[in-house]
Short mmCIF file of C-alpha atoms and ligand atoms in Angstrom, two decimals:
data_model
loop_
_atom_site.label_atom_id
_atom_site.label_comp_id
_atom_site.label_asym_id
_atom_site.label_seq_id
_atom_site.Cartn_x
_atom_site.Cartn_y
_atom_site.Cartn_z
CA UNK H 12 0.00 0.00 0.00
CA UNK H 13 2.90 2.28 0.85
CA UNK H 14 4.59 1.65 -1.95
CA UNK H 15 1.94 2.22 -4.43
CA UNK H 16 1.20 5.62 -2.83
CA UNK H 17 4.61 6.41 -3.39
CA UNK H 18 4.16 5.34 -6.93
CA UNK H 19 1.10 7.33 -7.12
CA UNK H 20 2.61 10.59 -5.72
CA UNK H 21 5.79 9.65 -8.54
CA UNK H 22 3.92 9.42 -11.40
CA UNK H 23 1.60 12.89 -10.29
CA UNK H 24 4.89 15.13 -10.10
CA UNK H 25 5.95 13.66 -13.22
CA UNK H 26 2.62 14.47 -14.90
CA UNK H 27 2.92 17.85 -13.56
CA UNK H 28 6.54 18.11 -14.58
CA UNK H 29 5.52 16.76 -17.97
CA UNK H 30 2.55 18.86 -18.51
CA UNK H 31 5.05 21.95 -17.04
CA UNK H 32 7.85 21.35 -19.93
CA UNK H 33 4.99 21.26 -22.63
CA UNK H 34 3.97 24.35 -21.63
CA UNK H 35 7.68 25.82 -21.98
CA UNK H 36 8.31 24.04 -25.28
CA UNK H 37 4.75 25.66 -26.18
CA UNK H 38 5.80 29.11 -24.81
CA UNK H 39 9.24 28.90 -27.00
CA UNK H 40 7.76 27.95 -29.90
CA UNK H 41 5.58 30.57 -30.01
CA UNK H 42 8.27 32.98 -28.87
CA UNK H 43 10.83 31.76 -31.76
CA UNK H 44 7.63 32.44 -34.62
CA UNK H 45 7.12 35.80 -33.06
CA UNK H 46 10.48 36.62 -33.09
CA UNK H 47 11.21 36.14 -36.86
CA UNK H 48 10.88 39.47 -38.35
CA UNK H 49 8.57 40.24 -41.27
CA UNK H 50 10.88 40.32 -44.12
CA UNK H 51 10.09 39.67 -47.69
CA UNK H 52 12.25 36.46 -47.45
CA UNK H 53 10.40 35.25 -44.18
CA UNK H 54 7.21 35.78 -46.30
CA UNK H 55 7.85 33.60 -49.37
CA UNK H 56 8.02 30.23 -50.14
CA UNK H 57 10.42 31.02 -52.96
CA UNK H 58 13.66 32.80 -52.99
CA UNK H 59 13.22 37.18 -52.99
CA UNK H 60 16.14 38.57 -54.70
CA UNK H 61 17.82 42.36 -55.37
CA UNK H 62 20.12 43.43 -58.22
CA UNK H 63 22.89 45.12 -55.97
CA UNK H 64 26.23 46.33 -56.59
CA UNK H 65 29.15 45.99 -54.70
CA UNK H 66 30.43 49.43 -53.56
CA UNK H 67 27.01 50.21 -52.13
CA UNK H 68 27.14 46.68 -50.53
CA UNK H 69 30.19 47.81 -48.69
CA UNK H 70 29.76 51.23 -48.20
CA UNK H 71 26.58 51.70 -47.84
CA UNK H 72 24.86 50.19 -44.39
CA UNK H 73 21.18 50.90 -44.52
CA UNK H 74 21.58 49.32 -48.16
CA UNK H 75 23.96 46.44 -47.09
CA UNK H 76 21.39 45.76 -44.17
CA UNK H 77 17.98 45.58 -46.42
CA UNK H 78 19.69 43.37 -48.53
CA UNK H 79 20.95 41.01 -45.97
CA UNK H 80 17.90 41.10 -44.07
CA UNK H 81 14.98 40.92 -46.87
CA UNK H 82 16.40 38.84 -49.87
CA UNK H 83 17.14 35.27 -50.24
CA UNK H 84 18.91 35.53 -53.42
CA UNK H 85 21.62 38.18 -55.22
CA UNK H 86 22.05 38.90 -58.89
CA UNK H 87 24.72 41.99 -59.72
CA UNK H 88 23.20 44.44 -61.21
CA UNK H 89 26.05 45.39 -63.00
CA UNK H 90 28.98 43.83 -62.49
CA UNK H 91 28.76 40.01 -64.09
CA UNK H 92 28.27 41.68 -67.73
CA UNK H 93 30.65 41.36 -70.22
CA UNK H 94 31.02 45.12 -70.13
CA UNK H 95 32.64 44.85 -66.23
CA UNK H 96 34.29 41.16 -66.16
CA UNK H 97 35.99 41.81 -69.98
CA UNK H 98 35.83 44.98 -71.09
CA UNK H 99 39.65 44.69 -72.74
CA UNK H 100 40.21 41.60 -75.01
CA UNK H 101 42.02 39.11 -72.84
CA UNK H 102 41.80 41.03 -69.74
CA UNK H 103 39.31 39.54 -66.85
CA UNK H 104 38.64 41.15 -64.06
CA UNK H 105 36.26 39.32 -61.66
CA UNK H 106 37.14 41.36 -58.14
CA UNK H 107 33.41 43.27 -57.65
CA UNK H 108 32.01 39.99 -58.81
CA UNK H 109 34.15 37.61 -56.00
CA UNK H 110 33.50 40.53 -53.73
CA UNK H 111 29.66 40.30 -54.21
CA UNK H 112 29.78 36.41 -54.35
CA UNK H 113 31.94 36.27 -50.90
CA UNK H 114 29.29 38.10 -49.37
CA UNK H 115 26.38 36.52 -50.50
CA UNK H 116 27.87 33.28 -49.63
CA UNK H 117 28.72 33.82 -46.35
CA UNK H 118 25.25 35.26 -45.43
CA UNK H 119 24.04 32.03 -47.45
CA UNK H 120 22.16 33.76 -49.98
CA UNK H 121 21.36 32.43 -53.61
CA UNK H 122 23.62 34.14 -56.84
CA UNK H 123 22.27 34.22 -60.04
CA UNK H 124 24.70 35.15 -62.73
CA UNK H 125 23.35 37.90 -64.69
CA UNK H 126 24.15 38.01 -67.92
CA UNK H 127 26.45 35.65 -70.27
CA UNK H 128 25.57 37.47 -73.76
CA UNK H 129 23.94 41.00 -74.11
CA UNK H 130 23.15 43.11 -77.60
CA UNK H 131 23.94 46.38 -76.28
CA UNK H 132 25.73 49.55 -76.91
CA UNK H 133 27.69 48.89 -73.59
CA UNK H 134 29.29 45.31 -74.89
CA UNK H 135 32.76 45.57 -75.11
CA UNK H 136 34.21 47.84 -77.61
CA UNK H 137 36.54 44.91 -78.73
CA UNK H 138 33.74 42.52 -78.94
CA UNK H 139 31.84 44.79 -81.13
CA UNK H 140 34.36 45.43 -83.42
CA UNK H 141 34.49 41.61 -84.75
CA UNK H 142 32.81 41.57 -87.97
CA UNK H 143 33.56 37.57 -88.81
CA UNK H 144 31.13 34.81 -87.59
CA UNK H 145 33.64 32.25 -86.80
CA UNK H 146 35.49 34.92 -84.89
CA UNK H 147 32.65 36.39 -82.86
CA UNK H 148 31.39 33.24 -82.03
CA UNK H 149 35.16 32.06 -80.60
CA UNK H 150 35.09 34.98 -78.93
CA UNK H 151 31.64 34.59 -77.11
CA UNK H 152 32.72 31.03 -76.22
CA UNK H 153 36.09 31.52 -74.87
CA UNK H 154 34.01 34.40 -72.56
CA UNK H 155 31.95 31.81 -71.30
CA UNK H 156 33.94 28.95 -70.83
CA UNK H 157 36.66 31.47 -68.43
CA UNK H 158 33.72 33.18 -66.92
CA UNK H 159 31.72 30.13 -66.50
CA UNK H 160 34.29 28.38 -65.13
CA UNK H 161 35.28 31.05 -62.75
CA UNK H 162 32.05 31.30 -60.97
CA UNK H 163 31.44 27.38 -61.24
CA UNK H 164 29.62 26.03 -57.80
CA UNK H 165 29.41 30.02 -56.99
CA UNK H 166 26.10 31.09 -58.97
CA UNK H 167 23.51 28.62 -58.51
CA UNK H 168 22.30 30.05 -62.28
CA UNK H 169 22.90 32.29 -65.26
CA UNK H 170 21.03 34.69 -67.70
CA UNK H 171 22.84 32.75 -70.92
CA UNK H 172 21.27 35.13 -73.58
CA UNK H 173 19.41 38.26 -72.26
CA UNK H 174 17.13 40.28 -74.81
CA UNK H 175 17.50 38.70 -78.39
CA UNK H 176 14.43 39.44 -79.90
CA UNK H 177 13.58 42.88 -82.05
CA UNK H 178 10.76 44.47 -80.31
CA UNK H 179 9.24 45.70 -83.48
CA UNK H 180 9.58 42.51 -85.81
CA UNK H 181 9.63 39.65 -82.70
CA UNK H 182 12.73 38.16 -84.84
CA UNK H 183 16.00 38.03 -83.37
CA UNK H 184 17.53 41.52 -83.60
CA UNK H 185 19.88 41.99 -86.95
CA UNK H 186 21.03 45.54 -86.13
CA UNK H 187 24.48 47.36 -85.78
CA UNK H 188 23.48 50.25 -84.54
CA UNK H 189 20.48 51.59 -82.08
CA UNK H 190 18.17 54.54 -82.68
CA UNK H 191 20.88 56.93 -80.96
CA UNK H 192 23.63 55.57 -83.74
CA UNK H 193 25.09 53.68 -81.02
CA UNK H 194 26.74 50.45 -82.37
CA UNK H 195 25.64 47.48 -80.85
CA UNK H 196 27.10 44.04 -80.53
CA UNK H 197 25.02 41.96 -83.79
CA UNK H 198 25.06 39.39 -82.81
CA UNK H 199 22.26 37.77 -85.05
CA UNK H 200 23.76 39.72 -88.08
CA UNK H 201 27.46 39.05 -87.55
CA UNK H 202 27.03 34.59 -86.16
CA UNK H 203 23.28 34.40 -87.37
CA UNK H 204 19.93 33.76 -85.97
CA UNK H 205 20.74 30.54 -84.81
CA UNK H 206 23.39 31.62 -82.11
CA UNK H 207 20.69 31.91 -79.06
CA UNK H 208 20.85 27.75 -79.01
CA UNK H 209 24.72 27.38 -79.21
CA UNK H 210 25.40 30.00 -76.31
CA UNK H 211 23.10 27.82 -74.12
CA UNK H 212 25.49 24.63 -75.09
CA UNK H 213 28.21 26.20 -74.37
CA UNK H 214 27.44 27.57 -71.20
CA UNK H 215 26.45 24.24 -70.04
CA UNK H 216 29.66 22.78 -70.89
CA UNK H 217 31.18 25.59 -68.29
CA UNK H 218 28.79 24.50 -65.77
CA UNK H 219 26.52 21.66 -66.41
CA UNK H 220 25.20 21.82 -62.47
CA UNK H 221 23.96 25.95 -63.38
CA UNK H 222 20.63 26.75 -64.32
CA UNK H 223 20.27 28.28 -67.49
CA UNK H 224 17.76 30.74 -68.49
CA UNK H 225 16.64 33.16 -71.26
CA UNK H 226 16.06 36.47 -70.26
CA UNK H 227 13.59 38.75 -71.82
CA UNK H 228 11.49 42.37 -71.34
CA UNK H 229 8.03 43.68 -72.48
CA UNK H 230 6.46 40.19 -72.49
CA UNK H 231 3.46 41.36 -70.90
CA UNK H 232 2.49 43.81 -73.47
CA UNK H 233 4.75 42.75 -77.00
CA UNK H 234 2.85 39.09 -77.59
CA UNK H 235 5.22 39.47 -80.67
CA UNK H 236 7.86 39.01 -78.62
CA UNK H 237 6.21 37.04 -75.75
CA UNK H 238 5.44 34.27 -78.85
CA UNK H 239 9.07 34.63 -80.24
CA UNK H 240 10.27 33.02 -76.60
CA UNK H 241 7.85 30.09 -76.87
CA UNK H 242 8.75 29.86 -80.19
CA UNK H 243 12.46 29.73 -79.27
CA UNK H 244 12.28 27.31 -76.38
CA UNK H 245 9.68 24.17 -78.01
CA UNK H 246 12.27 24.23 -80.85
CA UNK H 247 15.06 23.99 -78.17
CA UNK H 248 13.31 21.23 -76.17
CA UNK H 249 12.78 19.03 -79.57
CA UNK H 250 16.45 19.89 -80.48
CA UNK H 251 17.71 19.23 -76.58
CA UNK H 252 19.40 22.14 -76.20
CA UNK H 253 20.10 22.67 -72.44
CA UNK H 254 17.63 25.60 -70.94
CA UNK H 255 15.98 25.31 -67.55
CA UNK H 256 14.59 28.86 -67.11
CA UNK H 257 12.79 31.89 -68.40
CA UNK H 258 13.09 35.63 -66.74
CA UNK H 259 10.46 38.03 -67.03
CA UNK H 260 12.43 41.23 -66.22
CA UNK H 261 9.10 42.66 -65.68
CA UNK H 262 10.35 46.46 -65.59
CA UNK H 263 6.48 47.70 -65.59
CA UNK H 264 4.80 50.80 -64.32
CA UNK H 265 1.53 51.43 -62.43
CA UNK H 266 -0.86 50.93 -65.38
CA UNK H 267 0.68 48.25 -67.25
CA UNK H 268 -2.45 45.86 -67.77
CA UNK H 269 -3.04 43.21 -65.20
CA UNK H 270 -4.44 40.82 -68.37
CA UNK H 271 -0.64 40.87 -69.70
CA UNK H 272 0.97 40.41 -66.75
CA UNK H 273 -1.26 37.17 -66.11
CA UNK H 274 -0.77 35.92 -69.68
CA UNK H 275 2.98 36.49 -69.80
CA UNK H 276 3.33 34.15 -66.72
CA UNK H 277 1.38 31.87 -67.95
CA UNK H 278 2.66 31.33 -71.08
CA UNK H 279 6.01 31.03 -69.44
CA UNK H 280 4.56 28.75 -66.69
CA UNK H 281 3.38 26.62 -69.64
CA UNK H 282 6.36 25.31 -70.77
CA UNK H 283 7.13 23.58 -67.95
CA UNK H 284 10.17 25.79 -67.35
CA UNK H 285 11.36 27.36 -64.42
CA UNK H 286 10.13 30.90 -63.78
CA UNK H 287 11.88 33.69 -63.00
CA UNK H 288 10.49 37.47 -62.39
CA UNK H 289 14.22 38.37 -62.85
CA UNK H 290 14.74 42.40 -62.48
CA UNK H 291 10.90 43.97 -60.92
CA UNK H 292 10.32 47.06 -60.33
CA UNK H 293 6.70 49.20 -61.24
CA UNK H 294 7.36 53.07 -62.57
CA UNK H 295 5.38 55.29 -60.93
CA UNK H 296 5.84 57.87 -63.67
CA UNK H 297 4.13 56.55 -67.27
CA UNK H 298 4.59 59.70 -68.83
CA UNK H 299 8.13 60.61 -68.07
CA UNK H 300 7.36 63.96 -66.39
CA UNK H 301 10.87 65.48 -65.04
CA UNK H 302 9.17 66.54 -61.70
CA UNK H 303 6.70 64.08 -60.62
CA UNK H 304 4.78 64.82 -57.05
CA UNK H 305 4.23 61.50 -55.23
CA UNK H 306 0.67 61.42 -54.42
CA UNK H 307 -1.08 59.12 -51.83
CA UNK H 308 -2.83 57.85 -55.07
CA UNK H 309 0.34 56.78 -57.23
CA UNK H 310 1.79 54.82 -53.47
CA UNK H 311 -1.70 53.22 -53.65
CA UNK H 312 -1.68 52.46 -57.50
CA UNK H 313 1.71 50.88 -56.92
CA UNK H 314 0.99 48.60 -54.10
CA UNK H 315 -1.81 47.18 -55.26
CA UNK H 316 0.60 46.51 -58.93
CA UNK H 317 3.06 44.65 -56.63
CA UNK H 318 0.56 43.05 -54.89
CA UNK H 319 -1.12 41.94 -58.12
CA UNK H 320 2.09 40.56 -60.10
CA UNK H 321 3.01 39.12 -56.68
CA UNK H 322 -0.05 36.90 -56.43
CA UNK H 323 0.00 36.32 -59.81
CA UNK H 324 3.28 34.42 -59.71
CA UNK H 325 2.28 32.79 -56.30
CA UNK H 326 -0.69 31.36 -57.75
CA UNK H 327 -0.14 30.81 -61.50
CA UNK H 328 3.35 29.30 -61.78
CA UNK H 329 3.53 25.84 -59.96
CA UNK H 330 5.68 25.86 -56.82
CA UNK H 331 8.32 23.31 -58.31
CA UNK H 332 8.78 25.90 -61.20
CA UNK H 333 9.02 29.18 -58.68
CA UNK H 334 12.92 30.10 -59.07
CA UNK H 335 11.83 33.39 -57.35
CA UNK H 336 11.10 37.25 -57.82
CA UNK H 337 14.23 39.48 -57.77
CA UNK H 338 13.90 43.50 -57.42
CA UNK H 339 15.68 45.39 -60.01
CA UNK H 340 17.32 47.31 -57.22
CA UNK H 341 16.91 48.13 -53.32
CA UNK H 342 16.08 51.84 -52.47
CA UNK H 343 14.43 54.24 -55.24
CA UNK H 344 17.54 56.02 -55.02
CA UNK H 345 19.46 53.44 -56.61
CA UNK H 346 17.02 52.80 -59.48
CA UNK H 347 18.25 52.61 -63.03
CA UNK H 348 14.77 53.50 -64.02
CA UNK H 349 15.25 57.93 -63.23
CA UNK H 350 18.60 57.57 -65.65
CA UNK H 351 16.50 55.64 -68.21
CA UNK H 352 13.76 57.62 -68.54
CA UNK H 353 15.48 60.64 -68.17
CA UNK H 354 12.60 61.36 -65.37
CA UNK H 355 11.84 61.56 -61.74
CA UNK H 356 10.61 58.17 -60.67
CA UNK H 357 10.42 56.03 -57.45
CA UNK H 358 9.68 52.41 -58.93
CA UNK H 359 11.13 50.11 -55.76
CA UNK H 360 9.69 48.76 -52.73
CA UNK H 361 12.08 50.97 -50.39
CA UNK H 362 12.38 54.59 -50.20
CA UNK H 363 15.96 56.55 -50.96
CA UNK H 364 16.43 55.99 -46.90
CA UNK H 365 15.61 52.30 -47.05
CA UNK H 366 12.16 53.23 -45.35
CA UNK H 367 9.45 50.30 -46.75
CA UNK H 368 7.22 52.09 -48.83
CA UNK H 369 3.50 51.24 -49.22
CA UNK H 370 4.43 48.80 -52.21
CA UNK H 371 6.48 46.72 -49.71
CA UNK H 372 3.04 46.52 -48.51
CA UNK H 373 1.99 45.36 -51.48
CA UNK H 374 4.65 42.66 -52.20
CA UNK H 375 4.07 41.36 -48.68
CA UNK H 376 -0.02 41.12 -49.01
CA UNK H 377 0.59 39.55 -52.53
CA UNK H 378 2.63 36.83 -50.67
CA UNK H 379 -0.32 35.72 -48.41
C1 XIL Y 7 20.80 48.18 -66.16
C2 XIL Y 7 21.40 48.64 -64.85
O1 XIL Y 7 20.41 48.67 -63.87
C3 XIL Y 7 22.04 50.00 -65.03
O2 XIL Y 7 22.73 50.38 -63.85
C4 XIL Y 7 23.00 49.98 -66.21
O3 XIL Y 7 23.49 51.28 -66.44
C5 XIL Y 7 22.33 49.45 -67.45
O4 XIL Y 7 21.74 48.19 -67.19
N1 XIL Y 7 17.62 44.98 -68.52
C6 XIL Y 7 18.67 44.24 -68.00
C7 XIL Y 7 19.56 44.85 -66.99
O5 XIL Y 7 18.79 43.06 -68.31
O6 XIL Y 7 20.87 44.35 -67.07
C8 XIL Y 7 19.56 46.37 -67.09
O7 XIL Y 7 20.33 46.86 -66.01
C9 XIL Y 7 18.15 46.88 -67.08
C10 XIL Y 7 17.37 46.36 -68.25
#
């Protein structure tokens, strides 16, 4: 009898002691969840990335902090082009890029490489000046195979070919110069149309663990272009050319349709491809005013744009092909957009003082 009190009275405390360290698991648990901060990346169930650069990564705190705190994933905004790594024939200079890399990898963020082969005025003067096929195309594969190599295991993925197709015609561009007489690297003129598909072999020879994607702009509104891309990739698939990925850059503004926006990811979603919204950000300033007064209207007209191509992706692309939404910059005082437009414009989610702006708002309601 005594000893089955005693049994009794054991097995009570150890209820109670039981019951007690529930409770403080309980209590913990709670406290951990309430302690994680509301950042983008907390918010997503794919990776949230910024185009940064790497002075303002080390120079700049506020900047240096949003970036470490909100994103999941880096791509340079800048400094993995041609125009930074090679600008002199036979001269590579990777140091911003390692820099940028080092940090992202010690903070155990994701790098996307961003971009093997671009059209533009700002490819390297030497690179523009080859006007044989066999050349050019030596050229562009010696770049990637050293660059590729370089930043093998580094970058999780790369931007292979970003922006071949003519916006007017949908075919892949054939011009030497743009509408400002700038020359530009011609690529479809100089190797011929067909040199989208090799760059994509050969950068999977550099790294056949990278992702590899096709980067394009104005898909939601140029279905000449959005149909050139489909086009492009069915013929690769049949052909097995290696691509994984396609980016919608997705540089937009306030009243860019929401119809577009829906059919460009799904069309890309279609294909069974990964998707990436690769460089976001939503103009608040259409009409290229130079003074534009931010209005409680245009914060509101933006936030509910994020919050629209937000839950768009969320719920049209399938989670296994969500590679992620990356911000074409971190503050609105480091947008490209004001020097493109040759306007006053405040197109990101943070304010020139790193301040979340109503569209941050946005993003994070779109996430839900
Ligand atoms: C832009 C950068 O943001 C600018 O700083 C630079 O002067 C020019 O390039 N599409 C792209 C990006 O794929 O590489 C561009 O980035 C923006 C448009």
């Amino acid at each position: 009898m005594h000893h089955f009190r005693k049994i009794i009275s054991l097995l009570l405390i150890s209820g109670k002691t039981f019951a007690l360290l529930i409770i403080f698991i309980a209590c913990e648990k709670v406290e951990s969840q309430e302690a994680k901060p509301v950042t983008l990346q907390n918010n997503a169930s794919f990776p949230i990335g910024f185009a940064v650069d790497p002075t303002a990564m080390k120079d700049n705190v506020p900047y240096q902090k949003t970036v470490l705190d909100q994103a999941g994933s880096i791509t340079a905004e800048n400094v993995m082009k041609p125009s930074r790594i090679n600008a002199q024939k036979g001269v590579f200079n990777f140091e911003k890029a390692d820099y940028l890399i080092d940090v992202a990898k010690a903070q155990g963020k994701r790098v996307h490489g961003h971009t093997f082969v671009w059209y533009t005025n700002t490819a390297p003067t030497w690179m523009k000046q080859i006007k044989d096929s066999t050349e050019l195309e030596a050229a562009l594969k010696n770049y990637i195979q050293t660059v590729g190599t370089h930043f093998k295991g580094k970058v999780a993925s790369w931007d292979v070919v970003n922006e071949a197709f003519d916006n007017a015609t949908g075919e892949i561009r054939m011009a030497s110069t743009d509408e400002k007489g700038q020359t530009l690297l011609n690529l479809g003129g100089v190797i011929g149309k067909d040199y989208v598909a090799r760059m994509f072999r050969y950068a999977h020879q550099a790294d056949p663990d990278a992702l590899l994607f096709y980067n394009e702009y104005g898909q939601e509104t140029n279905t000449k272009k959005l149909d050139a891309v489909l086009k492009m990739v069915a013929d690769f698939k049949k052909r097995s050319v290696p691509v994984h990925g396609l980016g919608l850059q997705m540089h937009i503004n306030i009243n860019t349709p929401n119809a577009g926006i829906e059919n460009a990811i799904k069309k890309y979603a279609d294909t069974g491809l990964l998707v990436h919204i690769s460089e976001l950000d939503i103009a608040m300033n259409p009409a290229r005013t130079k003074d534009l007064a931010v209005t409680a209207e245009l914060l509101d007209k933006q936030l509910h744009k994020y919050k629209f191509v937000v839950a768009a992706y969320k719920r049209i692309v399938p989670a296994k092909q969500q590679f992620g939404i990356t911000m074409w910059g971190v503050g609105d005082a480091n947008s490209w957009i004001p020097g493109f437009c040759s306007c006053t414009d405040f197109p990101l989610l943070f304010d020139s003082q790193y301040k979340p702006k109503p569209a941050y708002d946005g993003f994070i309601e779109g996430l839900k």
